[in-house]
Amino acid sequence: MATFLYKLGRLAFRRRHFVALIWVALLTLAGVGAASAPTAASSSFSIPGTEAQKAFDLLDERVPEAGADGASARVVFKAPDGEKVTDPANKAEVQKTVAALKSGSDEVASAADPFQAKTVSKDGSTAYSSVSYKVTSMELTDESRDALEQTTDDARASGLTVEVGGDALQAMPETGATEIIGIAVAAVVLVITFGSLVAAGLPLLTALIGVGIGVSSITALANALDLGTTTSTLAMMIGLAVGIDYALFIVSRYRGELADGRDREEAAGRAVGTAGSAVVFAGLTVVIALVGLAVVNIPMLTKMGFAAAGTVVIAVLIALTLIPALLGYAGRKVKPTGEKSRLLGGGKKKAADPEKAADPEKAADPEKAAAAPAKEPKANLGTRWARFVTRRPLAVLLVGIIGLGAAALPVSSLELGLPDDGSQPTSTTQRKAYDLVSDGFGPGFNGPLMTVADLKGADDPKAAAQQITKKISGLDDVLTVAPPVINKAGDTAIISVVPSSKPSGSETEGLVHSIRDAGGEIRSDTGASVMVTGTTAMNIDVSQKLNDALLPYLALVVGLAFLLLIVVFRSILVPLKAALGFLLSVLAALGAVVAVFQWGWLGSLFGVEQTGPIMSMMPIFMVGVVFGLAMDYEVFLVTRMREAYVHGERPGEAIVTGFRHGARVVSAAAVIMIAVFAGFIGSSEQMVKMIGFGLAIAVFFDAFIVRMALVPAVLALLGRKAWWLPRWLDRALPNVDVEGEGLRDVEAAGDPDADREPARV
């Protein structure tokens, strides 16, 4: 592979006009496709196989007018202090507002009068109107949302406190500012790393081109493939992160090759042939992790994974072709390692190297100079750290494991759930409505359960519905049960159950399971079957589905990546160490998330206004995203060690060599990644804030503790055993030559393209 990529890199460098033209054409094509594509209908959200989904499907079939899975809004009215909503003036204003809600949009199915529906609090201070829509919250138009907001604003003018809960006003949080912050930090880190504005600009430019092509393609195909807005958000986040990383690796290796005395075309070829091999396999691990999300069997999550994986593939192709082409355009503006541009203080003449002056033969032959162990370049921070770790590997290993283990302890108290309006910031109307309902009626009114009874098998449907209502009323944590509403055909009943506890509480989850457990007894007594649905039940089912899929997903992703890394490193213990280190960093990151968002530790520092269960998607999401990014660092850092070991260095020396060349780049890549993810902590949405914090802390743990400390410590303890591979397996595995051993044969045979006209720089 190294030889093929070497030739590809040289070809891209030489034919840079053609390569650049292809990528510009692809970007233009994707942009035109996105601009001309019809506006995508919002993605539908379904959870195949869950009881809540089966109940929704049954209602759609038998009671389509109910709009069971349609958007809903709860408009809460509170009278001024000392007054009641039942006072004539306030009552008239409430009824006027309800009438305006009904007529405000064609998508409104119904808006209940609180005085007829008896949704007025006992003290008369609070009332609410339930508004149902004909379409889901994702399909609701901006005009309908604007009409809802305008109607409630008009009601506030009368002196009433009016707030809106439910999913009708929920929209994707804006993250543009955070992305800009992440890119700005990335730019600063790249300038510091490369010492050149041009070299720093290349990874940013190519990452933006890759994200532009990926996101535009998703937008162009959104209508045909039913892709939601979250799909492009994840693709943008991942594409930007890996796009910068992969380009960073290639450019860094190119500068190193220049420092070794090679001409620019040869340096580009060797950079793509060596670092490019690491990029290919790092990209494959990310793709495996993202495509593996299909195991969960949630269509929206599967589409998000495939779309983000496509963006990663684009990032890999750009790193292998567009980067060497742009390096050809940059020419001498990209300096060898150790040199800075004049703008950043470079360009000054350095004193002659006394070693090279003393031995002109070694000065003329960089390979001979590199072969002499005593003539190593001045030790950088990575070299000094690697030597420290290799001298005290056991102590470093114990400190790292104990530290990550301590951070992982809170995972034992992990509670999973999906966020509701109670987790919104206190400044939002959703949170204010949630609190008003909790104070006026009880927390359970914020998440009533919809119990659906299939009465087809009952001898007496009405009696069966009454018996089901009575049975549910006797369960624990039930506050009220509404009379059953039976459809015209008499074969389906809807029973609304209000729990005593809040929607995200464990007691409510227990009640859902209790109703479902009672279904067997109800069927035997009445012949009717019972299913529980609604937003609260759907959240519970999604959480359970994600929990059940976590171990199979983990086994699939880690197992496939383990096999891939065996091929890359030709070792059993190195991939095993990589997988175990990743699991340790993810557990530590989850522990930190629990401590901050569930326990409230340092919550004020991160803007956590309400503690509660951790988002159920968090573990599987962190496993997928962080695993792919962690393997980036593992592959890039350890392939340099493997390369040095294969080329004759002792195991300890190979570790130091890997860190001398790779530590600075991996550290820069990790800081960029942390900055991109940490920018999302500033979001007003608790869910986005949690994802940003979790991914940022996971990258920190994995890059700076696992890869920078535990990896060299374990390799130092293992010595030559780290690279052991059974002979039969060595013969069976394909030789992908990530170390670039084949490039020595190319160099020995001479330049195959020497007869071609050299490119002008």
mmCIF file of C-alpha atoms in Angstrom, residues 194-394:
data_model
loop_
_atom_site.group_PDB
_atom_site.id
_atom_site.type_symbol
_atom_site.label_atom_id
_atom_site.label_comp_id
_atom_site.label_asym_id
_atom_site.label_seq_id
_atom_site.Cartn_x
_atom_site.Cartn_y
_atom_site.Cartn_z
ATOM 1 C CA PHE A 194 3.809 24.449 11.812
ATOM 2 C CA GLY A 195 5.304 27.900 12.321
ATOM 3 C CA SER A 196 3.847 28.932 8.953
ATOM 4 C CA LEU A 197 0.551 30.500 7.980
ATOM 5 C CA VAL A 198 0.503 28.648 4.655
ATOM 6 C CA ALA A 199 1.212 25.233 6.195
ATOM 7 C CA ALA A 200 -1.386 25.936 8.895
ATOM 8 C CA GLY A 201 -3.951 27.038 6.319
ATOM 9 C CA LEU A 202 -3.781 23.851 4.249
ATOM 10 C CA PRO A 203 -5.491 21.519 6.788
ATOM 11 C CA LEU A 204 -8.194 24.126 7.438
ATOM 12 C CA LEU A 205 -8.807 24.723 3.739
ATOM 13 C CA THR A 206 -9.010 21.033 2.848
ATOM 14 C CA ALA A 207 -11.189 20.223 5.879
ATOM 15 C CA LEU A 208 -13.656 22.942 4.876
ATOM 16 C CA ILE A 209 -13.689 21.683 1.274
ATOM 17 C CA GLY A 210 -14.368 18.133 2.482
ATOM 18 C CA VAL A 211 -17.132 19.249 4.847
ATOM 19 C CA GLY A 212 -18.586 21.435 2.108
ATOM 20 C CA ILE A 213 -18.787 18.500 -0.312
ATOM 21 C CA GLY A 214 -20.143 16.145 2.379
ATOM 22 C CA VAL A 215 -22.801 18.447 3.833
ATOM 23 C CA SER A 216 -23.871 19.714 0.382
ATOM 24 C CA SER A 217 -24.266 16.121 -0.815
ATOM 25 C CA ILE A 218 -26.371 15.312 2.260
ATOM 26 C CA THR A 219 -28.545 18.379 1.596
ATOM 27 C CA ALA A 220 -28.941 17.421 -2.059
ATOM 28 C CA LEU A 221 -30.002 13.873 -1.137
ATOM 29 C CA ALA A 222 -32.002 14.775 1.986
ATOM 30 C CA ASN A 223 -35.395 14.695 0.303
ATOM 31 C CA ALA A 224 -34.783 11.438 -1.554
ATOM 32 C CA LEU A 225 -33.269 9.599 1.428
ATOM 33 C CA ASP A 226 -35.381 11.204 4.203
ATOM 34 C CA LEU A 227 -32.388 12.724 6.013
ATOM 35 C CA GLY A 228 -32.966 15.054 8.952
ATOM 36 C CA THR A 229 -31.082 18.197 10.004
ATOM 37 C CA THR A 230 -29.192 16.281 12.707
ATOM 38 C CA THR A 231 -27.622 14.152 9.955
ATOM 39 C CA SER A 232 -25.706 17.075 8.473
ATOM 40 C CA THR A 233 -24.822 18.390 11.959
ATOM 41 C CA LEU A 234 -23.034 15.155 12.926
ATOM 42 C CA ALA A 235 -21.379 14.913 9.498
ATOM 43 C CA MET A 236 -20.110 18.480 9.868
ATOM 44 C CA MET A 237 -18.744 17.878 13.373
ATOM 45 C CA ILE A 238 -16.955 14.637 12.508
ATOM 46 C CA GLY A 239 -15.877 15.737 9.016
ATOM 47 C CA LEU A 240 -14.304 18.934 10.321
ATOM 48 C CA ALA A 241 -12.443 17.116 13.104
ATOM 49 C CA VAL A 242 -10.991 14.245 11.050
ATOM 50 C CA GLY A 243 -10.424 16.456 7.991
ATOM 51 C CA ILE A 244 -8.089 18.726 9.967
ATOM 52 C CA ASP A 245 -6.429 15.740 11.658
ATOM 53 C CA TYR A 246 -5.667 13.790 8.492
ATOM 54 C CA ALA A 247 -4.308 16.811 6.642
ATOM 55 C CA LEU A 248 -2.259 17.685 9.716
ATOM 56 C CA PHE A 249 -0.627 14.243 9.679
ATOM 57 C CA ILE A 250 0.278 14.448 5.968
ATOM 58 C CA VAL A 251 1.637 18.012 6.106
ATOM 59 C CA SER A 252 3.665 17.229 9.229
ATOM 60 C CA ARG A 253 5.278 14.206 7.583
ATOM 61 C CA TYR A 254 5.961 16.237 4.436
ATOM 62 C CA ARG A 255 7.851 18.851 6.473
ATOM 63 C CA GLY A 256 9.813 16.066 8.160
ATOM 64 C CA GLU A 257 10.799 14.602 4.789
ATOM 65 C CA LEU A 258 11.927 18.062 3.635
ATOM 66 C CA ALA A 259 14.046 18.342 6.763
ATOM 67 C CA ASP A 260 15.720 15.057 5.796
ATOM 68 C CA GLY A 261 16.914 16.705 2.594
ATOM 69 C CA ARG A 262 14.466 15.297 0.026
ATOM 70 C CA ASP A 263 13.138 17.394 -2.830
ATOM 71 C CA ARG A 264 9.520 18.535 -2.625
ATOM 72 C CA GLU A 265 7.961 16.032 -5.002
ATOM 73 C CA GLU A 266 9.760 13.131 -3.345
ATOM 74 C CA ALA A 267 8.785 14.472 0.095
ATOM 75 C CA ALA A 268 5.117 14.666 -0.959
ATOM 76 C CA GLY A 269 5.225 11.101 -2.270
ATOM 77 C CA ARG A 270 6.846 9.761 0.886
ATOM 78 C CA ALA A 271 4.468 11.725 3.151
ATOM 79 C CA VAL A 272 1.450 10.195 1.411
ATOM 80 C CA GLY A 273 3.122 6.768 1.279
ATOM 81 C CA THR A 274 3.831 6.642 5.018
ATOM 82 C CA ALA A 275 1.501 9.016 6.921
ATOM 83 C CA GLY A 276 -1.103 8.418 4.204
ATOM 84 C CA SER A 277 -1.161 4.704 5.044
ATOM 85 C CA ALA A 278 -1.898 5.593 8.664
ATOM 86 C CA VAL A 279 -4.642 7.964 7.495
ATOM 87 C CA VAL A 280 -6.281 5.219 5.401
ATOM 88 C CA PHE A 281 -6.456 2.782 8.299
ATOM 89 C CA ALA A 282 -7.427 5.455 10.833
ATOM 90 C CA GLY A 283 -10.236 6.473 8.472
ATOM 91 C CA LEU A 284 -11.345 2.846 8.158
ATOM 92 C CA THR A 285 -11.712 2.538 11.945
ATOM 93 C CA VAL A 286 -13.859 5.703 12.035
ATOM 94 C CA VAL A 287 -16.015 4.407 9.178
ATOM 95 C CA ILE A 288 -16.461 1.044 10.956
ATOM 96 C CA ALA A 289 -17.544 2.825 14.140
ATOM 97 C CA LEU A 290 -20.056 5.075 12.341
ATOM 98 C CA VAL A 291 -21.525 2.461 9.991
ATOM 99 C CA GLY A 292 -21.796 0.111 12.976
ATOM 100 C CA LEU A 293 -24.523 2.385 14.406
ATOM 101 C CA ALA A 294 -26.872 0.425 12.143
ATOM 102 C CA VAL A 295 -26.743 -2.319 14.823
ATOM 103 C CA VAL A 296 -29.002 -0.174 17.030
ATOM 104 C CA ASN A 297 -31.801 -0.435 14.416
ATOM 105 C CA ILE A 298 -32.986 3.138 14.827
ATOM 106 C CA PRO A 299 -33.343 4.409 11.221
ATOM 107 C CA MET A 300 -32.434 8.012 12.041
ATOM 108 C CA LEU A 301 -29.258 6.939 13.856
ATOM 109 C CA THR A 302 -28.313 4.607 10.996
ATOM 110 C CA LYS A 303 -28.649 7.420 8.440
ATOM 111 C CA MET A 304 -26.597 9.753 10.633
ATOM 112 C CA GLY A 305 -23.843 7.130 10.870
ATOM 113 C CA PHE A 306 -23.722 6.416 7.132
ATOM 114 C CA ALA A 307 -23.746 10.124 6.216
ATOM 115 C CA ALA A 308 -20.935 10.932 8.664
ATOM 116 C CA ALA A 309 -18.966 7.910 7.399
ATOM 117 C CA GLY A 310 -19.292 9.247 3.857
ATOM 118 C CA THR A 311 -17.832 12.567 4.989
ATOM 119 C CA VAL A 312 -14.904 10.721 6.598
ATOM 120 C CA VAL A 313 -14.213 8.872 3.323
ATOM 121 C CA ILE A 314 -14.127 12.242 1.534
ATOM 122 C CA ALA A 315 -11.676 13.553 4.182
ATOM 123 C CA VAL A 316 -9.364 10.565 3.575
ATOM 124 C CA LEU A 317 -9.431 11.013 -0.227
ATOM 125 C CA ILE A 318 -8.728 14.734 0.119
ATOM 126 C CA ALA A 319 -5.777 14.064 2.437
ATOM 127 C CA LEU A 320 -4.284 11.605 -0.089
ATOM 128 C CA THR A 321 -4.760 13.712 -3.238
ATOM 129 C CA LEU A 322 -5.624 17.362 -2.641
ATOM 130 C CA ILE A 323 -3.056 17.911 0.124
ATOM 131 C CA PRO A 324 -0.040 16.910 -2.045
ATOM 132 C CA ALA A 325 -1.487 18.984 -4.898
ATOM 133 C CA LEU A 326 -1.770 22.056 -2.659
ATOM 134 C CA LEU A 327 1.729 21.411 -1.307
ATOM 135 C CA GLY A 328 2.887 21.679 -4.918
ATOM 136 C CA TYR A 329 1.202 25.067 -5.223
ATOM 137 C CA ALA A 330 2.632 26.235 -1.870
ATOM 138 C CA GLY A 331 6.203 25.461 -2.941
ATOM 139 C CA ARG A 332 8.821 26.963 -0.632
ATOM 140 C CA LYS A 333 6.200 28.636 1.551
ATOM 141 C CA VAL A 334 5.874 25.343 3.463
ATOM 142 C CA LYS A 335 9.092 25.062 5.449
ATOM 143 C CA PRO A 336 10.905 21.910 6.641
ATOM 144 C CA THR A 337 10.394 20.829 10.251
ATOM 145 C CA GLY A 338 12.174 23.205 12.600
ATOM 146 C CA GLU A 339 11.950 26.249 10.312
ATOM 147 C CA LYS A 340 9.471 29.094 10.595
ATOM 148 C CA SER A 341 8.183 31.532 8.024
ATOM 149 C CA ARG A 342 9.608 35.050 8.070
ATOM 150 C CA LEU A 343 6.277 36.424 9.274
ATOM 151 C CA LEU A 344 6.573 34.284 12.418
ATOM 152 C CA GLY A 345 10.203 35.035 13.111
ATOM 153 C CA GLY A 346 11.848 32.619 10.695
ATOM 154 C CA GLY A 347 14.227 33.300 7.834
ATOM 155 C CA LYS A 348 17.248 33.993 10.050
ATOM 156 C CA LYS A 349 20.403 32.124 9.216
ATOM 157 C CA LYS A 350 21.238 29.394 11.672
ATOM 158 C CA ALA A 351 24.735 28.493 12.795
ATOM 159 C CA ALA A 352 26.259 25.646 10.861
ATOM 160 C CA ASP A 353 25.739 22.216 12.368
ATOM 161 C CA PRO A 354 29.174 21.295 13.832
ATOM 162 C CA GLU A 355 28.525 17.593 13.299
ATOM 163 C CA LYS A 356 27.821 18.039 9.586
ATOM 164 C CA ALA A 357 30.727 20.419 9.223
ATOM 165 C CA ALA A 358 33.033 17.826 10.726
ATOM 166 C CA ASP A 359 31.770 15.071 8.437
ATOM 167 C CA PRO A 360 30.893 16.368 4.950
ATOM 168 C CA GLU A 361 30.008 12.854 3.759
ATOM 169 C CA LYS A 362 27.222 12.594 6.331
ATOM 170 C CA ALA A 363 26.099 16.099 5.535
ATOM 171 C CA ALA A 364 25.678 15.109 1.920
ATOM 172 C CA ASP A 365 24.026 11.781 2.690
ATOM 173 C CA PRO A 366 21.099 12.197 5.084
ATOM 174 C CA GLU A 367 20.580 8.428 5.384
ATOM 175 C CA LYS A 368 24.110 7.906 6.697
ATOM 176 C CA ALA A 369 23.635 10.782 9.082
ATOM 177 C CA ALA A 370 20.369 9.311 10.334
ATOM 178 C CA ALA A 371 21.941 5.877 10.714
ATOM 179 C CA ALA A 372 24.399 7.100 13.325
ATOM 180 C CA PRO A 373 22.711 6.789 16.731
ATOM 181 C CA ALA A 374 24.920 9.339 18.392
ATOM 182 C CA LYS A 375 24.023 12.067 15.931
ATOM 183 C CA GLU A 376 20.361 12.459 16.899
ATOM 184 C CA PRO A 377 18.751 15.892 16.650
ATOM 185 C CA LYS A 378 18.162 17.944 19.740
ATOM 186 C CA ALA A 379 15.592 16.293 21.997
ATOM 187 C CA ASN A 380 12.153 17.917 21.892
ATOM 188 C CA LEU A 381 9.466 17.689 24.560
ATOM 189 C CA GLY A 382 8.035 14.491 23.042
ATOM 190 C CA THR A 383 11.458 12.838 23.118
ATOM 191 C CA ARG A 384 12.103 13.823 26.735
ATOM 192 C CA TRP A 385 8.648 12.600 27.804
ATOM 193 C CA ALA A 386 9.090 9.273 26.000
ATOM 194 C CA ARG A 387 12.453 8.727 27.679
ATOM 195 C CA PHE A 388 10.920 9.525 31.060
ATOM 196 C CA VAL A 389 8.119 6.995 30.494
ATOM 197 C CA THR A 390 10.466 4.259 29.221
ATOM 198 C CA ARG A 391 12.629 4.699 32.329
ATOM 199 C CA ARG A 392 9.648 4.425 34.720
ATOM 200 C CA PRO A 393 6.993 2.490 32.756
ATOM 201 C CA LEU A 394 5.398 0.699 35.714
#
